[in-house]
Amino acid sequence: MVLLMLLFGAYAAPHRVSAADSEREAPFTEEELERFIGDWPAFTAAARAGSEAFDPHRYLLERSWQPERFLSIAGSVTEGLVALEREDQAEAVAAELEQRRRVILESPDLTAQQQALLIASLDEAVDEARGDHGLADAEMELIRRHRDRLRALIDVIY
């Protein structure tokens, strides 16, 4: 993850890639994702080699990538992996919160209004845990299908 941030920062500063530019890009395709999966290890190895001469822009162009697209896919994949992890955690949290919901509803010490407020706060906690990833459904489905391969490639700290 840190490597991804450093590479994107090194590239984005001189090339002025804005968030608005990346937001307008079309969702990545399965073909692009397969190509990304194939090219990411060599790209990160070259970046980790430590050479000050390493130019991510030139490196990607030489491999027929548009650098903005490659880095956009890398960012989307990372974001998608984090979203999937959040979804997994949200399911576990939801089960625990369901138990708390039952305790609240069965409590003789709470009024109906207090119960409603507490349950609303539990529902809000579940929604926050799930979060909004902002990726297209098709991208999330691809990330979900290739999750194991992507997790092996990209070190995301959850």
PDB file of C-alpha atoms in Angstrom:
ATOM      1  CA  MET A   1       0.000   0.000   0.000  1.00  0.00           C
ATOM      2  CA  VAL A   2       2.802   2.385   0.917  1.00  0.00           C
ATOM      3  CA  LEU A   3       4.604   1.541  -2.321  1.00  0.00           C
ATOM      4  CA  LEU A   4       1.423   2.252  -4.264  1.00  0.00           C
ATOM      5  CA  MET A   5       1.054   5.637  -2.563  1.00  0.00           C
ATOM      6  CA  LEU A   6       4.689   6.542  -3.218  1.00  0.00           C
ATOM      7  CA  LEU A   7       4.509   5.500  -6.851  1.00  0.00           C
ATOM      8  CA  PHE A   8       1.288   7.364  -7.431  1.00  0.00           C
ATOM      9  CA  GLY A   9       2.662  10.432  -5.666  1.00  0.00           C
ATOM     10  CA  ALA A  10       5.867  10.334  -7.706  1.00  0.00           C
ATOM     11  CA  TYR A  11       3.864  10.079 -10.881  1.00  0.00           C
ATOM     12  CA  ALA A  12       0.931  12.363 -10.110  1.00  0.00           C
ATOM     13  CA  ALA A  13       2.915  15.393  -9.016  1.00  0.00           C
ATOM     14  CA  PRO A  14       4.694  16.092 -12.317  1.00  0.00           C
ATOM     15  CA  HIS A  15       1.819  14.820 -14.452  1.00  0.00           C
ATOM     16  CA  ARG A  16      -1.012  16.502 -12.550  1.00  0.00           C
ATOM     17  CA  VAL A  17      -3.480  13.647 -12.415  1.00  0.00           C
ATOM     18  CA  SER A  18      -6.475  15.022 -10.570  1.00  0.00           C
ATOM     19  CA  ALA A  19      -9.198  13.146  -8.730  1.00  0.00           C
ATOM     20  CA  ALA A  20     -11.689  14.544 -11.235  1.00  0.00           C
ATOM     21  CA  ASP A  21      -9.712  12.972 -14.104  1.00  0.00           C
ATOM     22  CA  SER A  22      -9.682   9.535 -12.516  1.00  0.00           C
ATOM     23  CA  GLU A  23     -13.371   9.771 -11.582  1.00  0.00           C
ATOM     24  CA  ARG A  24     -14.306  10.159 -15.255  1.00  0.00           C
ATOM     25  CA  GLU A  25     -12.531   6.999 -16.320  1.00  0.00           C
ATOM     26  CA  ALA A  26     -14.585   4.036 -17.421  1.00  0.00           C
ATOM     27  CA  PRO A  27     -14.664   1.030 -15.089  1.00  0.00           C
ATOM     28  CA  PHE A  28     -11.818  -1.371 -15.766  1.00  0.00           C
ATOM     29  CA  THR A  29     -12.530  -4.543 -17.687  1.00  0.00           C
ATOM     30  CA  GLU A  30     -11.595  -8.145 -16.953  1.00  0.00           C
ATOM     31  CA  GLU A  31      -9.002  -7.971 -19.733  1.00  0.00           C
ATOM     32  CA  GLU A  32      -7.414  -4.893 -18.136  1.00  0.00           C
ATOM     33  CA  LEU A  33      -7.463  -6.513 -14.717  1.00  0.00           C
ATOM     34  CA  GLU A  34      -5.780  -9.669 -16.046  1.00  0.00           C
ATOM     35  CA  ARG A  35      -3.141  -7.527 -17.704  1.00  0.00           C
ATOM     36  CA  PHE A  36      -2.685  -5.513 -14.506  1.00  0.00           C
ATOM     37  CA  ILE A  37      -2.287  -8.738 -12.484  1.00  0.00           C
ATOM     38  CA  GLY A  38       0.398  -9.853 -14.925  1.00  0.00           C
ATOM     39  CA  ASP A  39       2.282  -6.534 -14.953  1.00  0.00           C
ATOM     40  CA  TRP A  40       2.031  -5.407 -11.316  1.00  0.00           C
ATOM     41  CA  PRO A  41       4.789  -7.685  -9.907  1.00  0.00           C
ATOM     42  CA  ALA A  42       7.397  -6.495 -12.421  1.00  0.00           C
ATOM     43  CA  PHE A  43       6.337  -2.876 -11.950  1.00  0.00           C
ATOM     44  CA  THR A  44       6.698  -3.030  -8.170  1.00  0.00           C
ATOM     45  CA  ALA A  45       9.978  -4.960  -8.426  1.00  0.00           C
ATOM     46  CA  ALA A  46      11.403  -2.257 -10.688  1.00  0.00           C
ATOM     47  CA  ALA A  47      10.192   0.437  -8.304  1.00  0.00           C
ATOM     48  CA  ARG A  48      11.634  -1.365  -5.276  1.00  0.00           C
ATOM     49  CA  ALA A  49      15.013  -1.798  -6.959  1.00  0.00           C
ATOM     50  CA  GLY A  50      15.744   1.659  -5.650  1.00  0.00           C
ATOM     51  CA  SER A  51      17.157   3.212  -8.784  1.00  0.00           C
ATOM     52  CA  GLU A  52      16.679   6.970  -8.873  1.00  0.00           C
ATOM     53  CA  ALA A  53      16.517   6.622 -12.645  1.00  0.00           C
ATOM     54  CA  PHE A  54      13.263   4.640 -12.380  1.00  0.00           C
ATOM     55  CA  ASP A  55      10.547   6.608 -14.128  1.00  0.00           C
ATOM     56  CA  PRO A  56       7.143   4.969 -13.604  1.00  0.00           C
ATOM     57  CA  HIS A  57       5.646   6.965 -16.482  1.00  0.00           C
ATOM     58  CA  ARG A  58       8.246   5.792 -18.987  1.00  0.00           C
ATOM     59  CA  TYR A  59       8.243   2.248 -17.590  1.00  0.00           C
ATOM     60  CA  LEU A  60       4.491   1.915 -18.110  1.00  0.00           C
ATOM     61  CA  LEU A  61       4.502   3.543 -21.545  1.00  0.00           C
ATOM     62  CA  GLU A  62       7.188   1.086 -22.670  1.00  0.00           C
ATOM     63  CA  ARG A  63       4.820  -1.714 -21.697  1.00  0.00           C
ATOM     64  CA  SER A  64       1.900  -0.200 -23.638  1.00  0.00           C
ATOM     65  CA  TRP A  65       0.065   1.120 -20.587  1.00  0.00           C
ATOM     66  CA  GLN A  66      -1.360   4.570 -20.189  1.00  0.00           C
ATOM     67  CA  PRO A  67       0.203   5.381 -16.799  1.00  0.00           C
ATOM     68  CA  GLU A  68      -2.949   7.092 -15.539  1.00  0.00           C
ATOM     69  CA  ARG A  69      -4.993   3.994 -16.345  1.00  0.00           C
ATOM     70  CA  PHE A  70      -2.551   1.572 -14.722  1.00  0.00           C
ATOM     71  CA  LEU A  71      -2.385   3.621 -11.527  1.00  0.00           C
ATOM     72  CA  SER A  72      -6.149   4.137 -11.558  1.00  0.00           C
ATOM     73  CA  ILE A  73      -6.641   0.371 -11.701  1.00  0.00           C
ATOM     74  CA  ALA A  74      -4.109  -0.079  -8.886  1.00  0.00           C
ATOM     75  CA  GLY A  75      -6.016   2.429  -6.763  1.00  0.00           C
ATOM     76  CA  SER A  76      -9.379   0.859  -7.569  1.00  0.00           C
ATOM     77  CA  VAL A  77      -8.120  -2.630  -6.770  1.00  0.00           C
ATOM     78  CA  THR A  78      -6.723  -1.449  -3.441  1.00  0.00           C
ATOM     79  CA  GLU A  79      -9.947   0.379  -2.633  1.00  0.00           C
ATOM     80  CA  GLY A  80     -11.976  -2.683  -3.613  1.00  0.00           C
ATOM     81  CA  LEU A  81      -9.909  -5.027  -1.440  1.00  0.00           C
ATOM     82  CA  VAL A  82     -10.385  -2.713   1.528  1.00  0.00           C
ATOM     83  CA  ALA A  83     -14.135  -2.540   0.814  1.00  0.00           C
ATOM     84  CA  LEU A  84     -14.370  -6.342   0.699  1.00  0.00           C
ATOM     85  CA  GLU A  85     -12.550  -6.605   4.008  1.00  0.00           C
ATOM     86  CA  ARG A  86     -14.942  -4.045   5.488  1.00  0.00           C
ATOM     87  CA  GLU A  87     -17.888  -6.062   4.177  1.00  0.00           C
ATOM     88  CA  ASP A  88     -16.497  -9.186   5.828  1.00  0.00           C
ATOM     89  CA  GLN A  89     -16.037  -7.376   9.120  1.00  0.00           C
ATOM     90  CA  ALA A  90     -19.453  -5.729   8.842  1.00  0.00           C
ATOM     91  CA  GLU A  91     -21.124  -9.130   8.663  1.00  0.00           C
ATOM     92  CA  ALA A  92     -19.435 -10.226  11.885  1.00  0.00           C
ATOM     93  CA  VAL A  93     -20.244  -6.896  13.525  1.00  0.00           C
ATOM     94  CA  ALA A  94     -23.859  -7.137  12.328  1.00  0.00           C
ATOM     95  CA  ALA A  95     -24.273 -10.484  14.106  1.00  0.00           C
ATOM     96  CA  GLU A  96     -22.973  -9.007  17.337  1.00  0.00           C
ATOM     97  CA  LEU A  97     -25.172  -5.941  16.943  1.00  0.00           C
ATOM     98  CA  GLU A  98     -28.212  -8.148  16.327  1.00  0.00           C
ATOM     99  CA  GLN A  99     -27.606  -9.727  19.710  1.00  0.00           C
ATOM    100  CA  ARG A 100     -27.384  -6.261  21.274  1.00  0.00           C
ATOM    101  CA  ARG A 101     -30.628  -5.326  19.495  1.00  0.00           C
ATOM    102  CA  ARG A 102     -32.405  -8.246  21.190  1.00  0.00           C
ATOM    103  CA  VAL A 103     -31.049  -7.198  24.589  1.00  0.00           C
ATOM    104  CA  ILE A 104     -32.304  -3.641  24.020  1.00  0.00           C
ATOM    105  CA  LEU A 105     -35.747  -4.795  22.932  1.00  0.00           C
ATOM    106  CA  GLU A 106     -36.053  -7.181  25.878  1.00  0.00           C
ATOM    107  CA  SER A 107     -34.899  -4.655  28.470  1.00  0.00           C
ATOM    108  CA  PRO A 108     -37.676  -3.694  30.885  1.00  0.00           C
ATOM    109  CA  ASP A 109     -35.665  -0.631  31.962  1.00  0.00           C
ATOM    110  CA  LEU A 110     -35.868   1.179  28.593  1.00  0.00           C
ATOM    111  CA  THR A 111     -38.788   3.108  27.182  1.00  0.00           C
ATOM    112  CA  ALA A 112     -39.893   2.522  23.592  1.00  0.00           C
ATOM    113  CA  GLN A 113     -38.298   5.843  22.627  1.00  0.00           C
ATOM    114  CA  GLN A 114     -34.978   4.895  24.250  1.00  0.00           C
ATOM    115  CA  GLN A 115     -35.078   1.519  22.521  1.00  0.00           C
ATOM    116  CA  ALA A 116     -35.701   3.190  19.152  1.00  0.00           C
ATOM    117  CA  LEU A 117     -32.775   5.587  19.658  1.00  0.00           C
ATOM    118  CA  LEU A 118     -30.392   2.803  20.674  1.00  0.00           C
ATOM    119  CA  ILE A 119     -31.442   0.597  17.768  1.00  0.00           C
ATOM    120  CA  ALA A 120     -31.015   3.507  15.340  1.00  0.00           C
ATOM    121  CA  SER A 121     -27.452   3.980  16.614  1.00  0.00           C
ATOM    122  CA  LEU A 122     -26.762   0.265  16.112  1.00  0.00           C
ATOM    123  CA  ASP A 123     -28.043   0.466  12.523  1.00  0.00           C
ATOM    124  CA  GLU A 124     -25.835   3.498  11.916  1.00  0.00           C
ATOM    125  CA  ALA A 125     -22.791   1.567  13.174  1.00  0.00           C
ATOM    126  CA  VAL A 126     -23.463  -1.229  10.663  1.00  0.00           C
ATOM    127  CA  ASP A 127     -23.809   1.280   7.802  1.00  0.00           C
ATOM    128  CA  GLU A 128     -20.540   2.978   8.772  1.00  0.00           C
ATOM    129  CA  ALA A 129     -18.729  -0.356   8.934  1.00  0.00           C
ATOM    130  CA  ARG A 130     -19.817  -1.188   5.394  1.00  0.00           C
ATOM    131  CA  GLY A 131     -18.728   2.187   4.023  1.00  0.00           C
ATOM    132  CA  ASP A 132     -19.060   3.459   0.450  1.00  0.00           C
ATOM    133  CA  HIS A 133     -16.278   2.346  -1.867  1.00  0.00           C
ATOM    134  CA  GLY A 134     -17.410   4.389  -4.870  1.00  0.00           C
ATOM    135  CA  LEU A 135     -16.418   1.679  -7.367  1.00  0.00           C
ATOM    136  CA  ALA A 136     -18.628   0.460 -10.177  1.00  0.00           C
ATOM    137  CA  ASP A 137     -20.514  -2.761  -9.458  1.00  0.00           C
ATOM    138  CA  ALA A 138     -18.705  -4.454 -12.362  1.00  0.00           C
ATOM    139  CA  GLU A 139     -15.316  -3.510 -10.872  1.00  0.00           C
ATOM    140  CA  MET A 140     -16.291  -4.818  -7.442  1.00  0.00           C
ATOM    141  CA  GLU A 141     -17.475  -8.076  -8.985  1.00  0.00           C
ATOM    142  CA  LEU A 142     -14.133  -8.492 -10.789  1.00  0.00           C
ATOM    143  CA  ILE A 143     -12.210  -7.702  -7.613  1.00  0.00           C
ATOM    144  CA  ARG A 144     -14.392 -10.141  -5.677  1.00  0.00           C
ATOM    145  CA  ARG A 145     -13.789 -12.919  -8.242  1.00  0.00           C
ATOM    146  CA  HIS A 146     -10.022 -12.323  -8.302  1.00  0.00           C
ATOM    147  CA  ARG A 147      -9.708 -11.435  -4.620  1.00  0.00           C
ATOM    148  CA  ASP A 148      -7.191 -14.140  -3.686  1.00  0.00           C
ATOM    149  CA  ARG A 149      -4.900 -13.365  -6.616  1.00  0.00           C
ATOM    150  CA  LEU A 150      -5.097  -9.625  -5.944  1.00  0.00           C
ATOM    151  CA  ARG A 151      -4.423 -10.005  -2.228  1.00  0.00           C
ATOM    152  CA  ALA A 152      -1.310 -12.018  -3.097  1.00  0.00           C
ATOM    153  CA  LEU A 153      -0.100  -9.128  -5.274  1.00  0.00           C
ATOM    154  CA  ILE A 154      -1.039  -6.049  -3.301  1.00  0.00           C
ATOM    155  CA  ASP A 155      -0.143  -5.718   0.348  1.00  0.00           C
ATOM    156  CA  VAL A 156      -3.086  -3.872   1.859  1.00  0.00           C
ATOM    157  CA  ILE A 157      -3.040  -3.037   5.553  1.00  0.00           C
ATOM    158  CA  TYR A 158      -6.582  -3.433   6.847  1.00  0.00           C
TER     159      TYR A 158
END
